Amino acid sequence: PRAQPYDLLRFMNVKRVFNTQPEVCGMIIAVGEIVHERMLKKPMMTFLLSVQAGLLLSFGVLMSCQVGGRWGATTGINNFVFAGFGIPFGLTFIVICQGSELITANYMFTTFAVLAAEPAERPRAIKALLLNWFVCWWANLAGAILHFTVFAWQTGLVKTVKIKGSKLPASSYSDPMNTLEHIETIYYESQQAFRDDYFGSDFCSRSNFALANMCKLINAARAKCTANFATSILRGWGCNWMVCLAIWLQMAATEPISKLFMIWLPIELFISSGFDHLVVNEFLIPGGIMIGGYYLDHRTNWGNAFFYNFLPVTIGSIFGAWSLVFPFWYVNKDAWYIAQQKRKAYTPAAVGAATATPVKALEEDDDEESKVADKIAANDDDA
C-alpha cells in the first residue's frame, strides 16, 4: 500500500539491502560516461588513475604470491589460498578508491556508456572508448611493473637468480645496474646449475618454503609465455566475465562488507579455476622474467609474454566483458529508458505540484493538533 505522509517521515531512514538490476545498470552507465568525459577532457588524470589501479591490484597479487605461493601441501589448497587472499583485496581497493581505472572493468563500463549514448553522441563515445582502452591498458602495465620493481624486487621480498659472468639476454634485466644486495640474490655458476637445482632438488620447498614465491612467479611466467594463443583467449574470456560480474554484484550491494563479499566470490572462482586476468598477468609475467625465468626456459621472455599472453588475454577480456554487457543491457534497457524519461519530466514545477497537497495536508494536521493541545491545556488550567 502507498505510504501516508507520516509513514514517509517514519521510514525515510530505513536502509535498503540491495539495489535493483536496472539501478545497477544505470550506475554502470554513469561510471562509463564519467570515464569517457575524463578521457577526452583530462587524459593525464586517466593515465594517473590507471597507473594507480595497476599499483593497487599488484599489492594484492604480491600478497597472493607471498601467502598462496608458500601455503598448502596440495594444488587445490594452494590455488584456493592464492586466489582468495590477496587479489580480491586489490580489486576491493580499486573499487573503494572511486575513480581508479582498471582496464578489465573499463571494458564493461565504456561499452555500456556507448550503448546508452544518444545516436548523435555515439561517435564521440566510441572515440573515448578506444582512447581509454589504449591509455588504460599501458598505464595498468606500467603500474604493475612499477610495483613489482619497487616493492617486490628492490625490497628483496622476492629473490633474484643471477648467473656469474652470464652474457645471456636475461642478464640485461636481471639486476642490470647491480643494485641488489647480496642477500637478495641467488648466484649460480651456470644456467645448467640453476636448472639442475630447480628441477632436481627441493628448491621450491627449501628453508620452509622460503623460495616458494619465486617458484610461483617463475612457473606462472613460464606457463603463460608458452600457452596456446587460442587457449589464452578463452582463459581471458572466462576471467573477465567473472570480473565484470564481481563489479556488477558489488554495485548491487549497499554496504562495505557486502561489497567485499560480492567481489570475493567471483575472484576466488576464476583465479582458483586457472583463468587469466590481464593485469594480474602484467605483474606475474614481468616478475617471473626479471627474477630469472629466462634462465630456466628461454621461452620465458618479453616477446612471448606479449604475443602468447597479453594480446590474446586482452581479446578474451573484451569478449568476457561483452558476455555480461549485452545480455544485461538487453534485460535492463527498457527500465533504464523509462527511468530516463521520468527524470526528464521531473521538473521543478512538476515537483512542486506533486508535493503541494501532501505538504498542505501536513500543515493542516499540525494546526488541528495544536488546537487540540490548546484545548487540553485550557481544561487543565480550569481544573
Coordinates of C-alpha atoms in Angstrom, one line a residue:
P1 CA 0.0 0.0 0.0
R2 CA 1.0 3.6 -0.6
A3 CA 2.7 5.1 2.4
Q4 CA 0.9 8.0 4.1
P5 CA 2.7 11.3 4.8
Y6 CA 3.6 10.4 8.4
D7 CA 4.8 6.9 7.2
L8 CA 7.1 8.6 4.8
L9 CA 8.7 10.5 7.6
R10 CA 8.8 7.5 9.9
F11 CA 10.5 5.2 7.4
M12 CA 12.7 7.6 5.4
N13 CA 15.9 6.4 7.2
V14 CA 15.4 2.7 6.5
K15 CA 18.5 1.4 4.6
R16 CA 18.0 -0.7 1.5
V17 CA 19.6 -4.1 1.4
F18 CA 20.4 -4.0 -2.3
N19 CA 20.0 -2.0 -5.5
T20 CA 17.8 -3.3 -8.3
Q21 CA 19.2 -4.6 -11.6
P22 CA 18.0 -1.5 -13.6
E23 CA 19.5 0.7 -10.9
V24 CA 22.9 -1.1 -11.2
C25 CA 22.7 -0.8 -14.9
G26 CA 22.2 3.0 -14.6
M27 CA 25.1 3.3 -12.2
I28 CA 27.4 1.5 -14.5
I29 CA 26.3 3.7 -17.4
A30 CA 27.0 6.8 -15.3
V31 CA 30.5 5.5 -14.4
G32 CA 31.2 4.8 -18.1
E33 CA 30.1 8.3 -19.1
I34 CA 32.4 9.7 -16.4
V35 CA 35.3 7.6 -17.8
H36 CA 34.6 8.9 -21.3
E37 CA 34.5 12.6 -20.3
R38 CA 37.7 12.2 -18.2
M39 CA 39.5 10.6 -21.1
L40 CA 38.5 13.3 -23.5
K41 CA 39.0 16.3 -21.2
K42 CA 41.7 15.2 -18.7
P43 CA 43.7 12.4 -20.3
M44 CA 46.6 12.8 -17.8
M45 CA 44.2 12.1 -15.0
T46 CA 43.1 9.0 -16.8
F47 CA 46.7 7.9 -17.1
L48 CA 47.5 8.5 -13.4
L49 CA 44.3 6.8 -12.2
S50 CA 45.1 3.8 -14.4
V51 CA 48.7 3.6 -13.0
Q52 CA 47.2 3.7 -9.5
A53 CA 44.8 0.8 -10.4
G54 CA 47.8 -1.2 -11.5
L55 CA 49.7 -0.5 -8.3
L56 CA 46.7 -1.3 -6.0
L57 CA 45.9 -4.6 -7.7
S58 CA 49.6 -5.5 -7.6
F59 CA 49.6 -5.2 -3.8
G60 CA 47.0 -7.9 -3.8
V61 CA 48.9 -10.1 -6.3
L62 CA 52.1 -9.8 -4.2
M63 CA 50.2 -10.9 -1.1
S64 CA 48.9 -13.9 -3.1
C65 CA 52.4 -14.9 -4.1
Q66 CA 53.8 -14.4 -0.6
V67 CA 50.9 -16.4 1.1
G68 CA 49.4 -18.6 -1.5
G69 CA 52.8 -19.4 -3.0
R70 CA 54.0 -20.8 0.3
W71 CA 50.9 -22.3 1.9
G72 CA 49.3 -25.6 1.1
A73 CA 50.7 -29.0 0.5
T74 CA 48.3 -29.8 -2.3
T75 CA 47.5 -27.9 -5.5
G76 CA 43.9 -27.4 -4.5
I77 CA 44.7 -25.8 -1.2
N78 CA 47.4 -23.7 -2.8
N79 CA 45.1 -22.5 -5.5
F80 CA 42.4 -21.6 -3.0
V81 CA 44.7 -19.6 -0.8
F82 CA 46.4 -17.9 -3.8
A83 CA 43.0 -16.9 -5.3
G84 CA 41.3 -15.9 -2.1
F85 CA 43.9 -14.0 -0.1
G86 CA 45.4 -11.1 -1.9
I87 CA 44.0 -10.5 -5.4
P88 CA 40.3 -9.9 -4.2
F89 CA 41.8 -7.3 -1.7
G90 CA 43.5 -5.5 -4.5
L91 CA 40.3 -5.2 -6.5
T92 CA 38.4 -4.1 -3.4
F93 CA 41.0 -1.2 -3.0
I94 CA 40.3 -0.1 -6.6
V95 CA 36.5 -0.2 -6.0
I96 CA 36.7 1.8 -2.7
C97 CA 39.1 4.3 -4.3
Q98 CA 36.4 5.6 -6.6
G99 CA 38.0 6.6 -9.8
S100 CA 40.9 4.2 -10.2
E101 CA 40.7 2.8 -13.7
L102 CA 41.2 -1.0 -14.3
I103 CA 41.2 -1.9 -17.9
T104 CA 39.3 -5.2 -17.4
A105 CA 36.4 -3.3 -15.7
N106 CA 36.6 -0.4 -18.2
Y107 CA 35.8 -2.9 -21.0
M108 CA 32.3 -3.1 -19.3
F109 CA 31.8 0.5 -18.2
T110 CA 32.7 2.1 -21.5
T111 CA 30.7 -0.4 -23.6
F112 CA 27.6 0.3 -21.5
A113 CA 28.2 4.0 -22.0
V114 CA 28.4 3.6 -25.8
L115 CA 25.2 1.5 -25.9
A116 CA 23.3 4.1 -23.8
A117 CA 24.6 7.2 -25.7
E118 CA 22.3 9.2 -27.9
P119 CA 22.8 8.4 -31.6
A120 CA 24.3 11.8 -32.3
E121 CA 26.8 11.3 -29.4
R122 CA 27.7 7.8 -30.2
P123 CA 30.8 8.5 -32.4
R124 CA 32.2 10.7 -29.7
A125 CA 31.6 7.9 -27.1
I126 CA 33.3 5.3 -29.4
K127 CA 36.3 7.6 -29.7
A128 CA 36.5 8.0 -25.9
L129 CA 36.2 4.2 -25.6
L130 CA 39.1 3.4 -27.9
L131 CA 41.3 6.1 -26.4
N132 CA 40.6 4.9 -22.9
W133 CA 41.3 1.3 -23.8
F134 CA 44.7 2.2 -25.2
V135 CA 45.8 4.6 -22.4
C136 CA 44.4 2.4 -19.5
W137 CA 46.0 -0.8 -20.9
W138 CA 49.5 0.6 -21.0
A139 CA 49.1 2.5 -17.7
N140 CA 47.9 -0.6 -15.9
L141 CA 51.0 -2.4 -17.2
A142 CA 53.2 0.4 -16.1
G143 CA 51.7 0.4 -12.6
A144 CA 52.1 -3.4 -12.3
I145 CA 55.7 -3.4 -13.4
L146 CA 56.5 -0.3 -11.2
H147 CA 55.0 -2.1 -8.2
F148 CA 57.0 -5.3 -8.7
T149 CA 60.2 -3.4 -9.4
V150 CA 60.0 -1.1 -6.3
F151 CA 58.0 -3.1 -3.7
A152 CA 58.9 -6.7 -4.5
W153 CA 62.2 -6.8 -6.4
Q154 CA 64.2 -4.0 -4.9
T155 CA 63.0 -4.7 -1.4
G156 CA 64.2 -8.3 -1.6
L157 CA 60.8 -9.7 -0.7
V158 CA 61.3 -11.8 -3.9
K159 CA 64.9 -13.0 -4.5
T160 CA 66.6 -12.9 -7.9
V161 CA 68.7 -15.5 -9.7
K162 CA 72.0 -14.3 -11.2
I163 CA 74.4 -16.3 -13.3
K164 CA 78.0 -15.4 -12.8
G165 CA 79.6 -13.9 -15.9
S166 CA 76.4 -14.6 -18.0
K167 CA 76.1 -12.9 -21.4
L168 CA 72.5 -14.2 -21.9
P169 CA 69.8 -11.7 -22.7
A170 CA 68.3 -12.2 -19.3
S171 CA 71.4 -10.5 -17.8
S172 CA 70.2 -7.2 -19.2
Y173 CA 67.1 -7.2 -16.9
S174 CA 68.1 -9.4 -14.0
D175 CA 69.7 -6.7 -11.9
P176 CA 71.3 -4.8 -14.8
M177 CA 72.5 -1.9 -12.5
N178 CA 73.9 -4.3 -9.9
T179 CA 71.9 -2.6 -7.2
L180 CA 70.5 -5.6 -5.4
E181 CA 72.2 -6.6 -2.1
H182 CA 73.9 -10.0 -1.8
I183 CA 71.1 -11.3 0.5
E184 CA 68.5 -10.5 -2.2
T185 CA 70.2 -12.7 -4.9
I186 CA 70.9 -16.3 -5.5
Y187 CA 74.1 -17.0 -7.5
Y188 CA 74.8 -19.9 -9.8
E189 CA 77.9 -20.8 -11.7
S190 CA 75.9 -21.6 -14.9
Q191 CA 72.5 -21.7 -16.3
Q192 CA 72.5 -25.5 -16.2
A193 CA 73.4 -25.4 -12.5
F194 CA 70.3 -23.3 -11.8
R195 CA 68.1 -25.8 -13.8
D196 CA 69.5 -28.8 -12.0
D197 CA 68.9 -27.1 -8.7
Y198 CA 65.4 -26.0 -9.7
F199 CA 64.1 -29.3 -11.2
G200 CA 66.3 -31.8 -9.4
S201 CA 66.1 -30.8 -5.8
D202 CA 63.9 -29.2 -3.2
F203 CA 64.3 -25.6 -4.5
C204 CA 60.7 -24.6 -4.0
S205 CA 60.3 -26.2 -0.6
R206 CA 63.7 -25.4 0.8
S207 CA 64.1 -23.5 4.1
N208 CA 60.4 -23.9 5.0
F209 CA 59.2 -22.8 1.5
A210 CA 61.2 -19.6 1.7
L211 CA 61.7 -19.5 -2.1
A212 CA 58.2 -20.7 -3.0
N213 CA 57.2 -17.2 -4.0
M214 CA 59.9 -17.3 -6.6
C215 CA 58.6 -20.6 -7.9
K216 CA 55.1 -19.2 -8.1
L217 CA 56.3 -16.3 -10.3
I218 CA 58.6 -18.3 -12.5
N219 CA 56.2 -21.1 -13.0
A220 CA 53.4 -18.7 -13.8
A221 CA 55.5 -16.7 -16.3
R222 CA 56.8 -19.9 -17.9
A223 CA 53.3 -21.4 -18.3
K224 CA 51.7 -18.2 -19.7
C225 CA 54.6 -17.4 -22.1
T226 CA 54.3 -20.9 -23.6
A227 CA 50.5 -21.2 -23.7
N228 CA 48.5 -21.7 -26.9
F229 CA 47.2 -18.4 -28.4
A230 CA 43.5 -19.7 -28.5
T231 CA 43.8 -21.1 -25.0
S232 CA 44.8 -17.7 -23.7
I233 CA 41.9 -16.1 -25.4
L234 CA 39.5 -18.5 -23.7
R235 CA 41.1 -18.1 -20.3
G236 CA 40.9 -14.3 -20.6
W237 CA 37.3 -14.6 -21.7
G238 CA 36.2 -16.7 -18.6
C239 CA 38.2 -14.5 -16.3
N240 CA 36.8 -11.1 -17.3
W241 CA 33.2 -12.4 -17.4
M242 CA 33.7 -13.1 -13.6
V243 CA 35.5 -9.8 -13.0
C244 CA 32.6 -7.8 -14.5
L245 CA 30.2 -9.9 -12.6
A246 CA 32.1 -9.0 -9.4
I247 CA 31.8 -5.3 -10.3
W248 CA 28.1 -5.7 -11.0
L249 CA 27.4 -7.6 -7.7
Q250 CA 29.3 -5.1 -5.6
M251 CA 27.2 -2.3 -7.1
A252 CA 24.1 -4.2 -6.2
A253 CA 25.2 -4.3 -2.6
T254 CA 24.7 -1.2 -0.4
E255 CA 27.3 -1.5 2.4
P256 CA 31.0 -2.2 2.5
I257 CA 31.1 -5.8 4.0
S258 CA 28.5 -7.0 1.4
K259 CA 30.6 -5.4 -1.4
L260 CA 33.7 -7.1 -0.2
F261 CA 31.9 -10.5 -0.2
M262 CA 30.4 -9.9 -3.6
I263 CA 33.8 -9.1 -5.0
W264 CA 35.5 -12.1 -3.3
L265 CA 33.2 -14.8 -4.6
P266 CA 33.8 -14.4 -8.4
I267 CA 37.5 -13.6 -8.0
E268 CA 38.1 -16.7 -5.9
L269 CA 36.2 -18.7 -8.5
F270 CA 38.2 -17.6 -11.6
I271 CA 41.6 -17.5 -10.1
S272 CA 41.4 -20.8 -8.4
S273 CA 40.0 -22.3 -11.6
G274 CA 43.0 -21.2 -13.6
F275 CA 41.7 -18.3 -15.8
D276 CA 43.9 -15.5 -16.8
H277 CA 43.4 -11.9 -15.6
L278 CA 45.2 -9.4 -17.8
V279 CA 46.5 -7.0 -15.1
V280 CA 47.4 -9.9 -12.7
N281 CA 49.5 -11.4 -15.6
E282 CA 51.1 -8.0 -16.1
F283 CA 52.5 -8.4 -12.6
L284 CA 53.3 -12.2 -12.7
I285 CA 54.9 -12.5 -16.1
P286 CA 57.4 -9.5 -15.9
G287 CA 58.1 -10.6 -12.3
G288 CA 58.9 -14.1 -13.4
I289 CA 61.1 -12.9 -16.2
M290 CA 63.0 -10.4 -14.1
I291 CA 63.9 -12.8 -11.3
G292 CA 65.4 -15.4 -13.6
G293 CA 62.6 -17.2 -15.5
Y294 CA 64.6 -16.9 -18.8
Y295 CA 67.5 -18.9 -17.3
L296 CA 65.1 -21.7 -16.6
D297 CA 63.4 -21.6 -20.0
H298 CA 64.5 -19.3 -22.8
R299 CA 60.8 -19.1 -24.0
T300 CA 60.0 -17.0 -20.9
N301 CA 60.8 -13.7 -22.5
W302 CA 59.1 -10.4 -23.2
G303 CA 58.2 -11.2 -26.8
N304 CA 56.3 -14.4 -25.9
A305 CA 54.7 -12.5 -22.9
F306 CA 53.1 -10.1 -25.3
F307 CA 52.2 -12.4 -28.2
Y308 CA 51.1 -15.6 -26.3
N309 CA 49.5 -13.9 -23.3
F310 CA 48.9 -10.1 -23.2
L311 CA 47.4 -9.9 -26.7
P312 CA 45.2 -13.0 -26.6
V313 CA 44.1 -12.3 -23.0
T314 CA 43.2 -8.8 -24.0
I315 CA 41.0 -10.2 -26.8
G316 CA 39.4 -12.7 -24.4
S317 CA 38.9 -10.0 -21.7
I318 CA 36.8 -7.9 -24.2
F319 CA 34.7 -10.9 -25.1
G320 CA 34.3 -11.7 -21.4
A321 CA 33.1 -8.2 -20.7
W322 CA 30.7 -8.3 -23.6
S323 CA 29.3 -11.6 -22.4
L324 CA 27.9 -9.7 -19.4
V325 CA 27.2 -6.4 -21.1
F326 CA 24.9 -7.4 -23.9
P327 CA 22.6 -9.8 -22.0
F328 CA 22.3 -7.4 -19.1
W329 CA 21.8 -4.4 -21.4
Y330 CA 19.0 -6.3 -23.2
V331 CA 17.3 -7.2 -20.0
N332 CA 17.5 -3.8 -18.2
K333 CA 17.5 -1.2 -21.0
D334 CA 13.7 -0.8 -21.1
A335 CA 13.5 0.0 -17.4
W336 CA 16.5 2.3 -17.8
Y337 CA 14.9 4.2 -20.7
I338 CA 11.7 4.6 -18.7
A339 CA 13.7 6.0 -15.7
Q340 CA 15.4 8.5 -18.1
Q341 CA 12.1 9.7 -19.5
K342 CA 10.7 10.1 -15.9
R343 CA 13.8 12.0 -14.9
K344 CA 13.4 14.4 -17.9
A345 CA 9.8 15.0 -16.9
Y346 CA 10.7 15.6 -13.3
T347 CA 10.9 19.4 -13.5
P348 CA 10.8 21.8 -10.5
A349 CA 7.2 22.8 -11.4
A350 CA 6.1 19.2 -11.5
V351 CA 7.8 18.5 -8.2
G352 CA 6.0 21.5 -6.6
A353 CA 2.6 20.4 -7.9
A354 CA 3.1 16.8 -6.7
T355 CA 4.2 17.8 -3.3
A356 CA 1.9 20.8 -2.7
T357 CA -1.1 18.7 -1.5
P358 CA 0.8 16.5 1.0
V359 CA 2.6 19.5 2.4
K360 CA -0.6 21.4 2.8
A361 CA -2.2 18.3 4.4
L362 CA 0.6 18.0 6.9
E363 CA 0.3 21.7 7.8
E364 CA -3.5 21.3 8.4
D365 CA -2.9 18.3 10.5
D366 CA -0.3 20.2 12.6
D367 CA -2.9 23.0 13.1
E368 CA -5.5 20.6 14.3
E369 CA -3.0 19.0 16.7
S370 CA -2.1 22.5 18.0
K371 CA -5.8 23.3 18.6
V372 CA -6.4 20.0 20.4
A373 CA -3.3 20.6 22.6
D374 CA -4.5 24.2 23.4
K375 CA -7.9 22.8 24.5
I376 CA -6.3 20.2 26.7
A377 CA -4.1 22.9 28.3
A378 CA -7.1 25.2 28.9
N379 CA -9.1 22.4 30.5
D380 CA -6.1 21.6 32.8
D381 CA -5.9 25.3 33.8
D382 CA -9.7 25.4 34.5
A383 CA -9.4 22.3 36.6

